Coordinates of C-alpha atoms in Angstrom, one line a residue:
X16 CA 0.0 0.0 0.0
X17 CA 2.8 2.4 0.9
X18 CA 4.5 1.6 -2.5
X19 CA 1.3 2.4 -4.3
X20 CA 0.9 5.7 -2.4
X21 CA 4.5 6.6 -3.3
X22 CA 4.0 5.8 -7.0
X23 CA 0.8 7.9 -7.0
X24 CA 2.6 10.8 -5.5
X25 CA 5.5 10.7 -8.0
X26 CA 3.1 10.2 -11.0
X27 CA 0.9 13.1 -10.0
X28 CA 3.7 15.6 -9.4
X29 CA 5.6 14.4 -12.5
X30 CA 2.4 14.8 -14.6
X31 CA 1.8 18.3 -13.2
X32 CA 5.5 19.2 -13.8
X33 CA 5.4 18.0 -17.4
X34 CA 2.3 20.2 -18.1
X35 CA 4.5 23.2 -17.2
X36 CA 7.8 22.4 -18.9
X37 CA 7.3 22.1 -22.7
X38 CA 8.8 19.2 -24.6
X39 CA 11.7 19.7 -27.0
X40 CA 9.5 18.8 -29.9
X41 CA 7.1 21.6 -29.0
X42 CA 9.9 24.1 -28.8
X43 CA 11.3 23.1 -32.2
X44 CA 8.0 23.2 -34.1
X45 CA 8.3 25.6 -37.1
X46 CA 4.7 25.5 -38.1
X47 CA 3.4 28.4 -35.9
X48 CA 3.8 32.0 -37.1
X49 CA 5.4 34.6 -35.0
X50 CA 2.1 36.5 -34.9
X51 CA 0.3 33.5 -33.4
X52 CA 3.1 33.0 -30.9
X53 CA 3.0 36.6 -29.8
X54 CA -0.7 36.4 -29.4
X55 CA -0.4 33.3 -27.2
X56 CA 2.3 34.9 -25.1
X57 CA 0.3 38.0 -24.5
X58 CA -2.9 36.2 -23.5
X59 CA -1.5 33.5 -21.3
X60 CA -1.7 34.1 -17.5
X61 CA 1.7 34.2 -15.7
X62 CA 2.1 31.5 -13.1
X63 CA 2.2 32.4 -9.5
X64 CA 5.8 32.3 -8.3
X65 CA 6.9 30.5 -5.1
X66 CA 10.3 31.5 -3.8
X67 CA 12.9 29.1 -2.6
X68 CA 12.8 30.2 1.0
X69 CA 9.0 30.0 1.0
X70 CA 9.0 26.3 0.1
X71 CA 11.7 25.5 2.7
X72 CA 9.4 27.2 5.3
X73 CA 6.5 24.9 4.3
X74 CA 8.4 21.6 4.8
X75 CA 6.8 19.9 7.9
X76 CA 7.8 17.0 9.1
X77 CA 8.8 18.3 9.1
X78 CA 9.1 19.3 7.5
X79 CA 10.8 18.4 6.4
X80 CA 10.1 20.6 6.8
X81 CA 11.8 21.5 3.6
X82 CA 13.2 21.3 -0.8
X83 CA 11.8 24.2 -3.1
X84 CA 10.8 25.2 -6.6
X85 CA 10.0 27.8 -9.1
X86 CA 6.2 28.2 -9.6
X87 CA 4.3 26.0 -12.1
X88 CA 1.1 26.7 -13.9
X89 CA -2.2 26.4 -12.1
X90 CA -4.0 25.2 -15.3
X91 CA -2.4 21.8 -15.5
X92 CA -4.7 19.4 -17.5
X93 CA -6.4 16.5 -15.8
X94 CA -8.7 16.4 -12.8
X95 CA -11.1 19.2 -11.8
X96 CA -9.6 21.7 -9.3
X97 CA -11.6 20.3 -6.4
X98 CA -10.2 16.8 -7.1
X99 CA -6.7 18.1 -7.4
X100 CA -7.0 19.9 -4.1
X101 CA -8.3 16.8 -2.5
X102 CA -5.3 14.8 -3.9
X103 CA -2.7 17.5 -2.9
X104 CA -4.1 18.4 0.5
X105 CA -5.1 14.9 1.3
X106 CA -1.7 13.6 0.4
X107 CA 0.1 16.2 2.5
X108 CA -2.2 15.7 5.5
X109 CA -2.0 11.9 5.3
X110 CA 1.8 11.7 4.8
X111 CA 2.9 14.3 7.3
X112 CA 0.3 13.6 10.1
X113 CA 1.5 10.0 10.0
X114 CA 5.1 11.2 9.7
X115 CA 4.8 13.2 12.9
X116 CA 3.1 10.3 14.7
X117 CA 5.9 7.9 13.6
X118 CA 8.6 10.3 14.7
X119 CA 7.1 10.5 18.1
X120 CA 6.8 6.7 18.3
X121 CA 10.4 6.2 17.3
X122 CA 11.7 8.4 20.2
X123 CA 9.2 7.1 22.7
X124 CA 10.0 3.4 21.9
X125 CA 11.5 1.4 24.8
X126 CA 13.1 -2.0 24.1
X127 CA 12.7 -5.0 26.4
X128 CA 16.1 -4.1 28.0
X129 CA 14.9 -0.6 28.8
X130 CA 17.0 1.2 26.1
X131 CA 15.6 3.8 23.8
X132 CA 16.5 4.9 20.3
X133 CA 18.9 7.9 20.5
X134 CA 20.6 7.9 17.1
X135 CA 19.0 11.0 15.6
X136 CA 21.7 11.5 12.9
X137 CA 21.3 7.9 11.8
X138 CA 17.6 8.6 11.4
X139 CA 18.4 11.6 9.2
X140 CA 20.6 9.4 7.0
X141 CA 17.6 7.1 6.3
X142 CA 15.1 9.9 5.8
X143 CA 17.4 11.9 3.4
X144 CA 18.2 8.7 1.5
X145 CA 14.5 8.0 0.9
X146 CA 14.1 11.6 -0.5
X147 CA 17.2 11.2 -2.6
X148 CA 15.8 8.1 -4.3
X149 CA 12.4 9.6 -5.0
X150 CA 14.0 12.9 -6.1
X151 CA 16.3 10.9 -8.5
X152 CA 13.3 9.1 -10.1
X153 CA 11.3 12.3 -10.4
X154 CA 14.3 14.1 -11.9
X155 CA 14.9 11.4 -14.5
X156 CA 11.2 11.5 -15.5
X157 CA 10.9 15.3 -15.7
X158 CA 14.5 15.9 -17.0
X159 CA 17.5 17.0 -15.0
X160 CA 18.6 20.7 -15.1
X161 CA 22.2 21.2 -16.0
X162 CA 24.6 23.8 -14.5
X163 CA 23.1 23.8 -11.0
X164 CA 25.5 25.4 -8.4
X165 CA 26.4 22.4 -6.3
X166 CA 28.3 24.3 -3.6
X167 CA 25.2 26.4 -2.7
X168 CA 23.1 23.2 -2.4
X169 CA 25.8 21.6 -0.2
X170 CA 25.8 24.5 2.3
X171 CA 22.0 24.7 2.3
X172 CA 21.6 20.9 2.7
X173 CA 24.1 20.8 5.6
X174 CA 22.3 23.6 7.4
X175 CA 18.9 22.1 6.9
X176 CA 19.7 18.6 8.0
X177 CA 21.4 20.0 11.1
X178 CA 18.2 21.8 12.0
X179 CA 16.1 18.6 11.5
X180 CA 18.6 16.5 13.6
X181 CA 18.4 19.0 16.4
X182 CA 14.6 18.6 16.4
X183 CA 15.0 14.8 16.6
X184 CA 17.6 15.2 19.4
X185 CA 15.1 17.4 21.3
X186 CA 12.6 14.5 21.2
X187 CA 15.3 12.0 22.1
X188 CA 16.1 14.0 25.2
X189 CA 12.6 14.2 26.6
X190 CA 10.9 17.2 24.9
X191 CA 7.3 16.3 24.2
X192 CA 6.2 16.2 20.5
X193 CA 3.4 18.8 21.0
X194 CA 5.9 21.3 22.6
X195 CA 8.5 20.6 19.9
X196 CA 6.0 21.1 17.1
X197 CA 4.6 24.3 18.5
X198 CA 8.1 25.6 19.1
X199 CA 9.1 24.9 15.5
X200 CA 6.1 26.9 14.4
X201 CA 7.8 29.9 15.9
X202 CA 10.7 29.6 13.4
X203 CA 9.8 33.1 12.2
X204 CA 11.4 34.5 15.5
X205 CA 15.1 33.8 14.6
X206 CA 14.5 35.0 11.1
X207 CA 13.1 38.2 12.3
X208 CA 15.9 38.7 14.8
X209 CA 18.5 38.1 12.1
X210 CA 16.8 40.6 9.8
X211 CA 16.6 43.2 12.5
X212 CA 20.2 42.9 13.5
X213 CA 21.8 42.3 10.1
X214 CA 19.3 43.5 7.6
X215 CA 17.7 46.5 9.2
X216 CA 14.2 45.2 8.5
X217 CA 11.1 46.5 10.1
X218 CA 8.0 44.6 11.3
X219 CA 4.5 45.5 12.3
X220 CA 3.2 45.2 15.8
X221 CA 0.9 42.4 14.6
X222 CA 4.0 40.3 13.5
X223 CA 5.7 40.8 16.9
X224 CA 2.5 39.7 18.6
X225 CA 2.2 36.6 16.4
X226 CA 5.6 35.4 17.3
X227 CA 5.1 36.3 21.0
X228 CA 1.8 34.3 21.0
X229 CA 3.5 31.2 19.5
X230 CA 6.5 31.3 21.9
X231 CA 4.4 32.2 24.9
X232 CA 1.8 29.5 24.2
X233 CA 4.5 26.9 23.8
X234 CA 6.1 27.9 27.1
X235 CA 2.6 27.6 28.8
X236 CA 2.0 24.2 27.3
X237 CA 5.4 22.9 28.5
X238 CA 4.6 24.0 32.0
X239 CA 0.9 23.1 31.9
X240 CA 1.0 19.3 32.1
X241 CA -1.0 17.5 34.7
X242 CA 0.9 15.8 37.5
X243 CA 1.7 12.2 36.7
X244 CA 2.1 12.9 33.0
X245 CA 4.3 10.3 31.3
X246 CA 6.5 12.8 29.4
X247 CA 8.5 15.8 30.5
X248 CA 10.3 18.6 28.7
X249 CA 13.9 18.3 29.7
X250 CA 16.4 21.2 29.8
X251 CA 18.5 19.4 27.2
X252 CA 15.5 19.0 24.9
X253 CA 14.6 22.6 25.2
X254 CA 18.2 23.6 24.3
X255 CA 18.1 21.4 21.2
X256 CA 14.8 22.9 20.0
X257 CA 16.2 26.4 20.5
X258 CA 19.3 25.4 18.5
X259 CA 17.0 24.0 15.8
X260 CA 15.2 27.3 15.6
X261 CA 18.5 29.2 15.3
X262 CA 19.6 26.8 12.5
X263 CA 16.3 27.5 10.8
X264 CA 17.2 31.2 10.7
X265 CA 20.6 30.3 9.3
X266 CA 19.1 28.0 6.7
X267 CA 16.8 30.8 5.5
X268 CA 19.9 32.9 4.8
X269 CA 21.6 30.1 2.9
X270 CA 18.4 29.5 0.9
X271 CA 18.4 33.1 -0.1
X272 CA 22.0 32.7 -1.3
X273 CA 21.1 29.6 -3.2
X274 CA 18.3 31.4 -5.0
X275 CA 20.8 34.1 -6.0
X276 CA 23.4 31.6 -7.1
X277 CA 20.9 29.8 -9.4
X278 CA 19.9 33.1 -10.8
X279 CA 23.5 34.1 -11.5
X280 CA 24.1 30.7 -13.2
X281 CA 21.1 31.3 -15.4
X282 CA 19.4 28.1 -14.5
X283 CA 15.9 27.4 -13.2
X284 CA 15.9 24.1 -11.3
X285 CA 12.8 22.0 -11.4
X286 CA 11.1 20.6 -8.3
X287 CA 12.8 17.3 -8.3
X288 CA 16.2 18.9 -9.0
X289 CA 15.8 20.7 -5.6
X290 CA 14.5 17.6 -3.9
X291 CA 17.4 15.4 -5.2
X292 CA 20.3 17.8 -4.7
X293 CA 19.2 19.2 -1.4
X294 CA 18.6 15.8 0.1
X295 CA 21.8 14.4 -1.5
X296 CA 23.9 16.8 0.5
X297 CA 21.7 16.4 3.6
X298 CA 22.4 12.7 3.4
X299 CA 26.2 13.1 2.9
X300 CA 26.3 15.5 5.9
X301 CA 24.3 13.1 8.1
X302 CA 26.5 10.1 7.1
X303 CA 29.7 12.0 8.0
X304 CA 28.3 13.2 11.4
X305 CA 26.6 9.9 12.3
X306 CA 29.8 8.0 11.4
X307 CA 31.9 10.3 13.5
X308 CA 29.5 9.8 16.5
X309 CA 29.4 6.1 16.0
X310 CA 25.7 6.1 15.3
X311 CA 25.7 4.1 12.1
X312 CA 26.9 0.9 13.8
X313 CA 24.9 1.4 17.0
X314 CA 21.8 2.5 15.0
X315 CA 21.9 -0.6 12.8
X316 CA 22.5 -2.8 15.8
X317 CA 19.5 -1.3 17.7
X318 CA 17.3 -1.8 14.6
X319 CA 18.4 -5.3 14.1
X320 CA 17.7 -6.2 17.8
X321 CA 14.3 -4.4 17.6
X322 CA 12.7 -5.0 14.2
X323 CA 9.6 -3.2 15.4
X324 CA 11.3 0.2 15.5
X325 CA 13.0 -0.4 12.2
X326 CA 9.6 -0.8 10.6
X327 CA 8.5 2.5 12.0
X328 CA 11.7 4.2 10.8
X329 CA 11.2 2.9 7.3
X330 CA 7.6 4.1 7.3
X331 CA 8.8 7.5 8.6
X332 CA 11.3 7.9 5.8
X333 CA 8.8 6.9 3.1
X334 CA 6.2 9.4 4.5
X335 CA 8.8 12.1 4.3
X336 CA 9.4 11.4 0.6
X337 CA 5.7 10.9 -0.2
X338 CA 4.8 14.2 1.5
X339 CA 7.4 16.1 -0.5
X340 CA 5.9 14.8 -3.7
X341 CA 2.5 15.9 -2.7
X342 CA 3.8 19.3 -1.8
X343 CA 5.2 19.6 -5.4
X344 CA 1.9 18.5 -6.8
X345 CA 0.0 21.1 -4.8
X346 CA 2.5 23.8 -5.9
X347 CA 2.0 22.8 -9.5
X348 CA -1.7 23.2 -9.4
X349 CA -2.5 25.9 -6.9
X350 CA -1.5 29.3 -5.5
X351 CA 1.3 29.1 -2.9
X352 CA -1.2 30.4 -0.3
X353 CA -3.1 27.1 -0.6
X354 CA 0.0 25.2 0.3
X355 CA 0.8 27.5 3.2
X356 CA -2.8 27.0 4.6
X357 CA -2.6 23.3 4.3
X358 CA 0.9 23.0 6.0
X359 CA -0.1 25.5 8.7
X360 CA -3.3 23.7 9.7
X361 CA -1.5 20.4 9.5
X362 CA 0.8 21.4 12.3
X363 CA -2.1 22.2 14.5
X364 CA -3.8 18.9 13.8
X365 CA -0.4 17.1 14.5
X366 CA -0.4 18.7 17.9
X367 CA -4.0 17.8 18.7
X368 CA -3.6 14.2 17.4
X369 CA -0.5 13.7 19.5
X370 CA -2.3 15.0 22.6
X371 CA -5.4 12.8 22.1
X372 CA -3.7 9.6 20.8
X373 CA -0.3 9.5 22.6
X374 CA -1.5 10.1 26.1
X375 CA -0.3 13.6 26.7
X376 CA -2.3 14.9 29.6
X377 CA -2.8 18.7 29.9
X378 CA -4.2 20.9 32.6
X379 CA -6.5 23.8 31.8
X380 CA -3.4 26.0 31.8
X381 CA -1.8 23.8 29.2
X382 CA -4.9 24.0 27.0
X383 CA -4.8 27.8 27.3
X384 CA -1.3 27.6 26.0
X385 CA -2.4 25.5 23.0
X386 CA -5.1 28.1 22.2
X387 CA -2.6 31.0 22.5
X388 CA 0.0 29.3 20.3
X389 CA -2.6 28.2 17.7
X390 CA -4.0 31.8 17.6
X391 CA -0.5 33.0 16.7
X392 CA -0.1 30.4 14.0
X393 CA -3.5 31.1 12.5
X394 CA -2.9 34.9 12.7
X395 CA 0.2 34.4 10.6
X396 CA -1.7 32.4 8.1
X397 CA -4.5 35.1 7.9
X398 CA -1.8 37.8 7.4
X399 CA -0.6 35.9 4.3
X400 CA -4.1 35.5 3.1
X401 CA -4.5 39.2 3.3
X402 CA -1.5 39.7 1.1
X403 CA 0.3 41.8 3.7
X404 CA 3.0 39.4 4.8
X405 CA 6.6 40.6 4.3
X406 CA 9.2 38.4 2.6
X407 CA 11.7 37.1 5.1

């Protein structure tokens, strides 16, 4: 079933991509007059553009979180818009809600001998590898772009996988999944801080209040658990999630440089170009660090001794790759605002599902924190819908 879902995601996004990028035979056809071509160009609607840094912001998991693209046409042939939205949004919800649930299961798993899975960098190797494989297949089907600046992708990939690893390390060190997810929703905070200090940017009072609501709500949730709750937010876990947020801000800067480098090189990478090259360097970085920490051997040994958790890890990696394909499909057929709305509400549902299904017990104070953080997240989404959001 997972294989069928993966093939559907790849086929859908590849079909949408091909509807945007013309074939070589179309480009070489001499039968159309210049007048007809001019007329076609003047009457065709320009596709809505989605910036590189915007897509990275959408990746849940995580994204993951997490890859990006130039915009593609909303008029791709095929299903009616309502069906396309159902496929895209349904795929993103299904893949990343399950992704989040599996991520929590992996780090809450306890073996018969009482040990737990702590190899966060080894997990990143497997997740990035799954995305590399899917990205490679999609890139071959849609056609690879030549002349891509590999160095820029390497730096961006290293920064991005470090941020994801820190999130996993936060969970491995006792931070609860709802707190970690809400905290990651406040990734706008380090970006704003960096822009204020280095870029001289200005922000509205509403934007400051949005960030304050997310951060404040997250803090209230972490302190609002009922006595006897099975999980606790450790100091080390909090430190890792803060470091992850800082790395998110750094990644945003590297993604901006990547966008500039591709523009200077005169190339326009396609969706699966981004997915393959970004995750390739994420995988290389994760392999080097996990090998240095001895996590590859210990991770394989733990998975061999506990097949149940290895099954969850494989599903986790597949969900990441499937979710990214559905993100590309949604970008190809709808305005970026649709994607932003889907991924934003997905985070809220991930938190609520974790609370109800994983046994997180909250006091009334904790629930007030959930409401406060969600109000900040929804306010940010409403600001984008109003067309007033500033580029970060």
